Amino acid sequence: MIQKYTYGAPLRTDAVVHEIPAENGSPAYGTVNTQNSFTFTYRMSADDIVYGLGEANRGINKRGYCYTSDCTDDPNHTEDKRSLYGAHNFIVVWGAQTFGMFFDYPSLITFDIGYTRADTLSVSCESADLDVYVITGDTPYDIVKQFRRMTGRSYIPPKFAFGFGQSRWGYKTKDDFRKVAAGYRENHIPLDMIYMDIDYMDSYKDFTLSSEFSRFPEFVREMKEDHIRLIPIIDAGVKVEDGYSVYDEGVKNDHFCKREDGSFFTAAVWPGDTHFPDFLDPKAREWFGDKYRFLTDQGIEGFWNDMNEPAIFYSREGLAEAKELARRFAQSDGGSWDGQQEEVGVWQMGDKLQSLANSPEDYRRFYHNINGKKVRHDKVHNLYGFNMTRAAAEAFERIDPDRRFLMFSRSSYIGMHRCGGIWTGDNKSWWSHLLLNLKMMPSLNMCGFLYAGADLGGFGADTTRELLLRFLALGVFTPLMRNHAALGTREQECYQFEGIEDFRHVITVRYRLLPYLYSEYMKAALNDDLYFKPLSFVYPEDRMAARIEDQLMLGNEIMIAPVCEQNGKGRYVYLPEEMLFVKFLPDGTVSEEIFGQGVHYVDIALNEVPMFIRKGKCIPLADPAECVDDIRTDHLRIIGYAGTEYVLYDDDGIHKDYENEKNYRTLRN
């Protein structure tokens, strides 16, 4: 059952697709205080578990820390961070009382889940103008599925998007891309996509191409003939430059965000001075969305949206304030080093310089036009990335309504899951981020984001051969499987390391499993279900399962338990029931061994991919292939328990004929 409680005058976010009438009174759980602000407070029992919050830090069980929904461009995902790129205000409390809550609020909102007081859940925001949805059900899994139906079907990408992709900030020429393609193809490492970061553009201007990419349609065809799709990035900011058509049109037609005085807001991002399209205005959204035609008309079939929190390096106002502070700092002879601050101290100066980027003051400097009303950006900050990606999704419906396009974004709000997927942003080549990748997946699924993944190997810092292989062994199972690295870091394309055969094997396992992974993704999307689940969702009576955070259920047949520590030769696993332990071995064979319920230590070599098949289940395996186009689904091998069946979903991977009964067939082991 879902109940809605409306406080004040909420702004419509479009997160919810099924209209639910508002109730009188207050929620049956906790207490609500709306004096001067909004606070929901609930006293937790000792064993309560709290799920949700999508792209949030730390564990699957969110209890014990404080989280803030405030879409933030921060590449340092350390444990102390409270905000990441997404704002996903859905939680499920499981324990003495079991219920879910969605706080549909587009600005900063804080979830204090046993942080200030160990027994208290407190949700607070500045304005008491929001809709609160309370969902009751028998289990957290039931509650999540109700929420998923309420917020609408998850985005469905084309089938090629389930292949392996290679990316790096720094590919600048056609030959850079050809080199990557050759490195994979010559070493017979499967590959379906190469991503184009900001250097493909002319001076970082959206919907342009640098002079290095003349005759671009021919180059797109060249890559596609090798079964490789090019996937360009699109940033949120539009360069301020007379004569640049996107800028000129945006100014002429009033499509950019403005200051309070009516002038266009200017801030610096990659191109220098930029204006931000007002994606919360349907006219601006339609205008910007149609710009994707510049690339789709040249053969492009997918994109990734970035810098859409929006990220701000600095504003003119912020820079002017820093310059004035620097002038005062210089006049004070550099301030005082002994803690006795003179006019301007060194720490004050340092703090100002560090706070220039993504400053809360800047987010209060510009406004949106929402139904003719001027709304300050910070009041709707968390909707910006959602509506940028919505602009693209709506445009794809106009460009080619029968075709699926690949689309994922960095910033997001619930509702964007209908428009595209997400990647988890600028992670690091850290073992802790491999584990964070694993733990974030089910929480994202709970909020509707099924097409998700992290930068395998880590984006920032220098990866190692071991870390990349372990990251890839997890990435085999995530819908988005992409190796991505930052400019200036160690080159981490899979062919750059010794023992290339190990990388070939691990990625080939992805392609052998792809018919199953795609099938389970489609079933989850079409049935408002989960692709990844915590163990407790499948085994709710098993309290030990509820404590396990480094193993996940995938689909309805398998459990994954990757190795997430340096020099690990294997790991302990907990099996809630008898399961078949499967390892994909480097010689192409598959080992199978039955383990009973309980705790086991399993050996997992660096060049092996492990998984477990649930008792009474089986899954299909394809023959090895080097691209999705070459995967044969008419000759599938079945592994798992004898005498069992698997219902395979398989369509053409391009069009939207999802409900056709011909997409399903039963396979028997």
GROMACS .gro file of C-alpha atoms in nm, residues 132-521:
model
  390
  132VAL     CA    1   0.622   1.221   0.126
  133TYR     CA    2   0.523   0.872   0.012
  134VAL     CA    3   0.489   0.595   0.269
  135ILE     CA    4   0.494   0.238   0.136
  136THR     CA    5   0.399  -0.064   0.343
  137GLY     CA    6   0.449  -0.428   0.254
  138ASP     CA    7   0.544  -0.766   0.390
  139THR     CA    8   0.914  -0.740   0.306
  140PRO     CA    9   1.165  -0.478   0.187
  141TYR     CA   10   1.163  -0.651  -0.152
  142ASP     CA   11   0.785  -0.608  -0.181
  143ILE     CA   12   0.814  -0.241  -0.083
  144VAL     CA   13   1.085  -0.178  -0.341
  145LYS     CA   14   0.877  -0.332  -0.619
  146GLN     CA   15   0.581  -0.110  -0.524
  147PHE     CA   16   0.809   0.193  -0.537
  148ARG     CA   17   0.946   0.087  -0.874
  149ARG     CA   18   0.594   0.061  -1.018
  150MET     CA   19   0.509   0.404  -0.876
  151THR     CA   20   0.809   0.570  -1.042
  152GLY     CA   21   0.792   0.396  -1.380
  153ARG     CA   22   0.979   0.153  -1.600
  154SER     CA   23   1.357   0.162  -1.594
  155TYR     CA   24   1.550   0.267  -1.902
  156ILE     CA   25   1.625  -0.007  -2.155
  157PRO     CA   26   1.944   0.034  -2.360
  158PRO     CA   27   2.030  -0.135  -2.690
  159LYS     CA   28   2.188  -0.478  -2.662
  160PHE     CA   29   2.530  -0.359  -2.780
  161ALA     CA   30   2.545  -0.149  -2.460
  162PHE     CA   31   2.593  -0.475  -2.265
  163GLY     CA   32   2.925  -0.531  -2.441
  164PHE     CA   33   3.260  -0.415  -2.306
  165GLY     CA   34   3.364  -0.052  -2.355
  166GLN     CA   35   3.701   0.122  -2.342
  167SER     CA   36   3.738   0.487  -2.246
  168ARG     CA   37   4.010   0.731  -2.151
  169TRP     CA   38   4.023   1.105  -2.112
  170GLY     CA   39   4.290   1.195  -2.366
  171TYR     CA   40   4.193   1.019  -2.689
  172LYS     CA   41   4.226   1.318  -2.925
  173THR     CA   42   4.257   1.193  -3.282
  174LYS     CA   43   4.115   0.929  -3.513
  175ASP     CA   44   4.443   0.745  -3.484
  176ASP     CA   45   4.409   0.736  -3.104
  177PHE     CA   46   4.079   0.553  -3.148
  178ARG     CA   47   4.215   0.329  -3.421
  179LYS     CA   48   4.503   0.235  -3.194
  180VAL     CA   49   4.263   0.132  -2.919
  181ALA     CA   50   4.046  -0.066  -3.160
  182ALA     CA   51   4.353  -0.241  -3.301
  183GLY     CA   52   4.490  -0.315  -2.953
  184TYR     CA   53   4.173  -0.504  -2.866
  185ARG     CA   54   4.103  -0.669  -3.199
  186GLU     CA   55   4.463  -0.784  -3.263
  187ASN     CA   56   4.472  -0.942  -2.917
  188HIS     CA   57   4.123  -1.089  -2.959
  189ILE     CA   58   3.991  -0.913  -2.648
  190PRO     CA   59   3.617  -0.852  -2.694
  191LEU     CA   60   3.511  -0.488  -2.742
  192ASP     CA   61   3.192  -0.312  -2.852
  193MET     CA   62   3.236   0.056  -2.764
  194ILE     CA   63   3.505   0.322  -2.745
  195TYR     CA   64   3.405   0.634  -2.557
  196MET     CA   65   3.489   0.986  -2.672
  197ASP     CA   66   3.576   1.220  -2.385
  198ILE     CA   67   3.590   1.600  -2.414
  199ASP     CA   68   3.886   1.614  -2.652
  200TYR     CA   69   3.679   1.516  -2.957
  201MET     CA   70   3.506   1.855  -2.947
  202ASP     CA   71   3.620   2.185  -3.094
  203SER     CA   72   3.740   2.381  -2.787
  204TYR     CA   73   3.514   2.170  -2.562
  205LYS     CA   74   3.201   2.305  -2.729
  206ASP     CA   75   2.896   2.078  -2.724
  207PHE     CA   76   2.777   1.944  -3.059
  208THR     CA   77   3.099   2.030  -3.242
  209LEU     CA   78   3.391   1.824  -3.369
  210SER     CA   79   3.757   1.918  -3.362
  211SER     CA   80   3.946   1.941  -3.689
  212GLU     CA   81   4.092   1.597  -3.610
  213PHE     CA   82   3.751   1.445  -3.685
  214SER     CA   83   3.684   1.568  -4.036
  215ARG     CA   84   3.468   1.334  -4.245
  216PHE     CA   85   3.325   1.205  -3.920
  217PRO     CA   86   3.041   0.992  -4.067
  218GLU     CA   87   3.300   0.791  -4.258
  219PHE     CA   88   3.497   0.736  -3.939
  220VAL     CA   89   3.184   0.627  -3.751
  221ARG     CA   90   3.114   0.377  -4.030
  222GLU     CA   91   3.476   0.258  -4.025
  223MET     CA   92   3.448   0.178  -3.656
  224LYS     CA   93   3.105   0.022  -3.693
  225GLU     CA   94   3.229  -0.207  -3.969
  226ASP     CA   95   3.463  -0.342  -3.702
  227HIS     CA   96   3.160  -0.379  -3.470
  228ILE     CA   97   3.268  -0.085  -3.254
  229ARG     CA   98   3.038   0.204  -3.162
  230LEU     CA   99   3.177   0.546  -3.075
  231ILE     CA  100   3.004   0.696  -2.769
  232PRO     CA  101   3.065   1.073  -2.730
  233ILE     CA  102   3.032   1.277  -2.413
  234ILE     CA  103   2.801   1.580  -2.384
  235ASP     CA  104   2.859   1.837  -2.110
  236ALA     CA  105   2.598   2.062  -1.951
  237GLY     CA  106   2.764   2.400  -2.006
  238VAL     CA  107   2.751   2.585  -2.340
  239LYS     CA  108   3.054   2.797  -2.429
  240VAL     CA  109   3.002   3.173  -2.444
  241GLU     CA  110   3.123   3.253  -2.794
  242ASP     CA  111   2.962   3.471  -3.058
  243GLY     CA  112   2.926   3.281  -3.382
  244TYR     CA  113   2.892   2.943  -3.211
  245SER     CA  114   2.544   2.844  -3.320
  246VAL     CA  115   2.440   2.665  -2.999
  247TYR     CA  116   2.533   2.970  -2.794
  248ASP     CA  117   2.374   3.216  -3.037
  249GLU     CA  118   2.046   3.023  -3.047
  250GLY     CA  119   2.037   2.983  -2.671
  251VAL     CA  120   2.080   3.356  -2.618
  252LYS     CA  121   1.833   3.452  -2.890
  253ASN     CA  122   1.559   3.222  -2.760
  254ASP     CA  123   1.617   3.272  -2.387
  255HIS     CA  124   1.718   2.911  -2.318
  256PHE     CA  125   1.988   2.979  -2.057
  257CYS     CA  126   1.964   3.025  -1.681
  258LYS     CA  127   1.972   3.384  -1.561
  259ARG     CA  128   2.079   3.591  -1.267
  260GLU     CA  129   1.816   3.762  -1.060
  261ASP     CA  130   1.863   4.083  -1.262
  262GLY     CA  131   1.773   3.901  -1.585
  263SER     CA  132   2.124   3.874  -1.729
  264PHE     CA  133   2.257   3.534  -1.827
  265PHE     CA  134   2.453   3.358  -1.554
  266THR     CA  135   2.814   3.291  -1.653
  267ALA     CA  136   3.051   3.041  -1.496
  268ALA     CA  137   3.368   2.866  -1.606
  269VAL     CA  138   3.378   2.498  -1.698
  270TRP     CA  139   3.591   2.315  -1.957
  271PRO     CA  140   3.529   2.563  -2.244
  272GLY     CA  141   3.594   2.865  -2.024
  273ASP     CA  142   3.297   3.097  -1.975
  274THR     CA  143   2.973   2.906  -2.020
  275HIS     CA  144   2.599   2.948  -1.986
  276PHE     CA  145   2.379   2.670  -1.849
  277PRO     CA  146   2.072   2.560  -2.047
  278ASP     CA  147   1.756   2.586  -1.840
  279PHE     CA  148   1.665   2.217  -1.858
  280LEU     CA  149   1.371   2.269  -1.624
  281ASP     CA  150   1.201   2.472  -1.900
  282PRO     CA  151   1.040   2.234  -2.155
  283LYS     CA  152   1.123   2.472  -2.442
  284ALA     CA  153   1.492   2.477  -2.351
  285ARG     CA  154   1.484   2.102  -2.301
  286GLU     CA  155   1.341   2.047  -2.648
  287TRP     CA  156   1.592   2.286  -2.803
  288PHE     CA  157   1.896   2.126  -2.639
  289GLY     CA  158   1.768   1.773  -2.697
  290ASP     CA  159   1.733   1.831  -3.068
  291LYS     CA  160   2.103   1.922  -3.080
  292TYR     CA  161   2.189   1.553  -3.033
  293ARG     CA  162   2.082   1.518  -3.397
  294PHE     CA  163   2.416   1.673  -3.492
  295LEU     CA  164   2.574   1.343  -3.392
  296THR     CA  165   2.292   1.092  -3.450
  297ASP     CA  166   2.270   1.214  -3.810
  298GLN     CA  167   2.636   1.114  -3.844
  299GLY     CA  168   2.573   0.760  -3.721
  300ILE     CA  169   2.617   0.793  -3.343
  301GLU     CA  170   2.395   0.559  -3.138
  302GLY     CA  171   2.484   0.647  -2.781
  303PHE     CA  172   2.600   0.922  -2.545
  304TRP     CA  173   2.709   0.991  -2.189
  305ASN     CA  174   2.606   1.316  -2.018
  306ASP     CA  175   2.859   1.471  -1.783
  307MET     CA  176   2.925   1.778  -1.566
  308ASN     CA  177   2.550   1.806  -1.509
  309GLU     CA  178   2.522   1.867  -1.133
  310PRO     CA  179   2.600   2.125  -1.283
  311ALA     CA  180   2.974   2.137  -1.218
  312ILE     CA  181   3.117   2.488  -1.186
  313PHE     CA  182   3.492   2.557  -1.178
  314TYR     CA  183   3.429   2.916  -1.069
  315SER     CA  184   3.191   3.201  -1.137
  316ARG     CA  185   3.281   3.559  -1.220
  317GLU     CA  186   3.139   3.665  -0.885
  318GLY     CA  187   3.331   3.397  -0.696
  319LEU     CA  188   3.654   3.483  -0.873
  320ALA     CA  189   3.606   3.853  -0.799
  321GLU     CA  190   3.555   3.772  -0.430
  322ALA     CA  191   3.873   3.561  -0.429
  323LYS     CA  192   4.072   3.840  -0.597
  324GLU     CA  193   3.950   4.091  -0.339
  325LEU     CA  194   4.043   3.854  -0.058
  326ALA     CA  195   4.387   3.805  -0.216
  327ARG     CA  196   4.435   4.183  -0.231
  328ARG     CA  197   4.351   4.213   0.137
  329PHE     CA  198   4.573   3.913   0.212
  330ALA     CA  199   4.868   4.080   0.039
  331GLN     CA  200   4.807   4.405   0.227
  332SER     CA  201   4.819   4.215   0.555
  333ASP     CA  202   5.168   4.084   0.466
  334GLY     CA  203   5.046   3.731   0.425
  335GLY     CA  204   4.841   3.714   0.741
  336SER     CA  205   4.948   3.551   1.063
  337TRP     CA  206   5.091   3.199   1.097
  338ASP     CA  207   5.050   3.178   1.474
  339GLY     CA  208   4.673   3.155   1.481
  340GLN     CA  209   4.634   3.524   1.567
  341GLN     CA  210   4.464   3.620   1.240
  342GLU     CA  211   4.524   3.969   1.111
  343GLU     CA  212   4.293   4.122   0.848
  344VAL     CA  213   4.302   3.810   0.628
  345GLY     CA  214   4.463   3.488   0.747
  346VAL     CA  215   4.636   3.226   0.534
  347TRP     CA  216   4.374   2.967   0.618
  348GLN     CA  217   4.091   3.199   0.519
  349MET     CA  218   4.262   3.262   0.186
  350GLY     CA  219   4.320   2.892   0.127
  351ASP     CA  220   3.961   2.803   0.210
  352LYS     CA  221   3.832   3.061  -0.037
  353LEU     CA  222   4.044   2.929  -0.322
  354GLN     CA  223   3.943   2.570  -0.249
  355SER     CA  224   3.575   2.663  -0.237
  356LEU     CA  225   3.562   2.837  -0.574
  357ALA     CA  226   3.450   2.517  -0.748
  358ASN     CA  227   3.087   2.409  -0.705
  359SER     CA  228   3.027   2.682  -0.451
  360PRO     CA  229   2.686   2.685  -0.277
  361GLU     CA  230   2.695   3.063  -0.324
  362ASP     CA  231   2.710   3.015  -0.701
  363TYR     CA  232   2.411   2.781  -0.694
  364ARG     CA  233   2.219   3.066  -0.533
  365ARG     CA  234   2.321   3.313  -0.803
  366PHE     CA  235   2.107   3.186  -1.092
  367TYR     CA  236   1.746   3.104  -1.165
  368HIS     CA  237   1.520   2.879  -1.369
  369ASN     CA  238   1.196   2.955  -1.547
  370ILE     CA  239   0.944   2.700  -1.420
  371ASN     CA  240   0.596   2.752  -1.561
  372GLY     CA  241   0.661   3.123  -1.587
  373LYS     CA  242   0.789   3.148  -1.229
  374LYS     CA  243   1.147   3.242  -1.144
  375VAL     CA  244   1.295   2.972  -0.915
  376ARG     CA  245   1.645   2.995  -0.765
  377HIS     CA  246   1.867   2.708  -0.872
  378ASP     CA  247   1.959   2.579  -0.526
  379LYS     CA  248   1.588   2.516  -0.462
  380VAL     CA  249   1.579   2.265  -0.751
  381HIS     CA  250   1.947   2.174  -0.776
  382ASN     CA  251   1.898   1.797  -0.771
  383LEU     CA  252   1.674   1.805  -1.079
  384TYR     CA  253   1.931   1.952  -1.317
  385GLY     CA  254   2.112   1.638  -1.431
  386PHE     CA  255   1.784   1.445  -1.449
  387ASN     CA  256   1.637   1.702  -1.685
  388MET     CA  257   1.947   1.723  -1.903
  389THR     CA  258   1.923   1.349  -1.963
  390ARG     CA  259   1.547   1.381  -2.001
  391ALA     CA  260   1.610   1.634  -2.277
  392ALA     CA  261   1.812   1.373  -2.464
  393ALA     CA  262   1.563   1.091  -2.403
  394GLU     CA  263   1.272   1.303  -2.524
  395ALA     CA  264   1.473   1.400  -2.831
  396PHE     CA  265   1.552   1.037  -2.914
  397GLU     CA  266   1.177   0.974  -2.924
  398ARG     CA  267   1.153   1.243  -3.192
  399ILE     CA  268   1.468   1.141  -3.378
  400ASP     CA  269   1.386   0.770  -3.406
  401PRO     CA  270   1.096   0.659  -3.184
  402ASP     CA  271   1.136   0.289  -3.262
  403ARG     CA  272   1.507   0.267  -3.183
  404ARG     CA  273   1.692   0.244  -2.853
  405PHE     CA  274   1.987   0.474  -2.788
  406LEU     CA  275   2.255   0.427  -2.526
  407MET     CA  276   2.238   0.704  -2.267
  408PHE     CA  277   2.380   0.737  -1.919
  409SER     CA  278   2.453   1.032  -1.694
  410ARG     CA  279   2.664   1.138  -1.399
  411SER     CA  280   2.411   1.344  -1.203
  412SER     CA  281   2.061   1.211  -1.140
  413TYR     CA  282   1.738   1.221  -0.940
  414ILE     CA  283   1.472   0.954  -0.913
  415GLY     CA  284   1.274   0.971  -1.235
  416MET     CA  285   1.586   0.993  -1.449
  417HIS     CA  286   1.598   0.613  -1.431
  418ARG     CA  287   1.330   0.617  -1.704
  419CYS     CA  288   1.557   0.821  -1.934
  420GLY     CA  289   1.898   0.661  -1.896
  421GLY     CA  290   2.146   0.482  -1.675
  422ILE     CA  291   2.428   0.618  -1.463
  423TRP     CA  292   2.791   0.556  -1.401
  424THR     CA  293   2.915   0.620  -1.052
  425GLY     CA  294   3.149   0.904  -1.147
  426ASP     CA  295   3.515   0.976  -1.091
  427ASN     CA  296   3.622   0.689  -0.870
  428LYS     CA  297   3.982   0.602  -0.794
  429SER     CA  298   4.207   0.303  -0.854
  430TRP     CA  299   4.151   0.194  -0.496
  431TRP     CA  300   4.048  -0.146  -0.361
  432SER     CA  301   3.795   0.032  -0.142
  433HIS     CA  302   3.626   0.162  -0.457
  434LEU     CA  303   3.598  -0.187  -0.598
  435LEU     CA  304   3.404  -0.280  -0.285
  436LEU     CA  305   3.201   0.043  -0.302
  437ASN     CA  306   3.111  -0.042  -0.663
  438LEU     CA  307   2.971  -0.376  -0.546
  439LYS     CA  308   2.774  -0.230  -0.254
  440MET     CA  309   2.626   0.055  -0.456
  441MET     CA  310   2.463  -0.165  -0.722
  442PRO     CA  311   2.160  -0.300  -0.529
  443SER     CA  312   2.088   0.042  -0.378
  444LEU     CA  313   2.083   0.196  -0.725
  445ASN     CA  314   1.855  -0.083  -0.847
  446MET     CA  315   1.613  -0.013  -0.561
  447CYS     CA  316   1.581   0.342  -0.696
  448GLY     CA  317   1.520   0.224  -1.052
  449PHE     CA  318   1.872   0.261  -1.192
  450LEU     CA  319   1.932  -0.079  -1.349
  451TYR     CA  320   2.178   0.022  -1.621
  452ALA     CA  321   2.466   0.115  -1.394
  453GLY     CA  322   2.836   0.054  -1.343
  454ALA     CA  323   3.161   0.209  -1.224
  455ASP     CA  324   3.481   0.302  -1.404
  456LEU     CA  325   3.654  -0.036  -1.399
  457GLY     CA  326   4.012  -0.017  -1.284
  458GLY     CA  327   3.942   0.326  -1.137
  459PHE     CA  328   3.930   0.664  -1.311
  460GLY     CA  329   4.176   0.861  -1.100
  461ALA     CA  330   4.516   0.742  -0.972
  462ASP     CA  331   4.719   0.456  -1.118
  463THR     CA  332   4.566   0.112  -1.136
  464THR     CA  333   4.752  -0.217  -1.106
  465ARG     CA  334   4.719  -0.530  -1.313
  466GLU     CA  335   4.570  -0.714  -1.017
  467LEU     CA  336   4.319  -0.442  -0.932
  468LEU     CA  337   4.202  -0.409  -1.292
  469LEU     CA  338   4.150  -0.784  -1.327
  470ARG     CA  339   3.949  -0.798  -1.004
  471PHE     CA  340   3.748  -0.491  -1.112
  472LEU     CA  341   3.677  -0.660  -1.446
  473ALA     CA  342   3.567  -0.981  -1.273
  474LEU     CA  343   3.297  -0.775  -1.099
  475GLY     CA  344   3.229  -0.574  -1.416
  476VAL     CA  345   3.149  -0.899  -1.597
  477PHE     CA  346   2.816  -0.884  -1.412
  478THR     CA  347   2.731  -0.509  -1.409
  479PRO     CA  348   2.511  -0.393  -1.699
  480LEU     CA  349   2.751  -0.108  -1.781
  481MET     CA  350   3.098  -0.261  -1.824
  482ARG     CA  351   3.349   0.014  -1.901
  483ASN     CA  352   3.721   0.062  -1.841
  484HIS     CA  353   3.779   0.438  -1.799
  485ALA     CA  354   4.083   0.636  -1.684
  486ALA     CA  355   4.182   0.998  -1.636
  487LEU     CA  356   4.434   1.201  -1.828
  488GLY     CA  357   4.777   1.171  -1.667
  489THR     CA  358   4.716   0.831  -1.510
  490ARG     CA  359   4.873   0.503  -1.608
  491GLU     CA  360   4.744   0.370  -1.940
  492GLN     CA  361   4.501   0.094  -1.843
  493GLU     CA  362   4.366  -0.049  -2.166
  494CYS     CA  363   4.366  -0.423  -2.119
  495TYR     CA  364   4.637  -0.483  -2.379
  496GLN     CA  365   4.881  -0.255  -2.192
  497PHE     CA  366   4.961  -0.524  -1.932
  498GLU     CA  367   5.158  -0.846  -1.939
  499GLY     CA  368   4.961  -1.167  -1.955
  500ILE     CA  369   4.705  -1.031  -2.201
  501GLU     CA  370   4.545  -1.375  -2.218
  502ASP     CA  371   4.405  -1.323  -1.866
  503PHE     CA  372   4.224  -1.006  -1.971
  504ARG     CA  373   4.100  -1.177  -2.285
  505HIS     CA  374   3.958  -1.461  -2.078
  506VAL     CA  375   3.784  -1.246  -1.815
  507ILE     CA  376   3.614  -1.022  -2.071
  508THR     CA  377   3.522  -1.322  -2.286
  509VAL     CA  378   3.329  -1.458  -1.986
  510ARG     CA  379   3.110  -1.147  -2.007
  511TYR     CA  380   3.019  -1.236  -2.365
  512ARG     CA  381   2.952  -1.599  -2.279
  513LEU     CA  382   2.718  -1.487  -2.000
  514LEU     CA  383   2.563  -1.202  -2.196
  515PRO     CA  384   2.247  -1.387  -2.312
  516TYR     CA  385   2.169  -1.461  -1.947
  517LEU     CA  386   2.265  -1.114  -1.817
  518TYR     CA  387   2.064  -0.940  -2.088
  519SER     CA  388   1.768  -1.170  -2.025
  520GLU     CA  389   1.769  -1.097  -1.652
  521TYR     CA  390   1.807  -0.724  -1.713
   0.00000   0.00000   0.00000
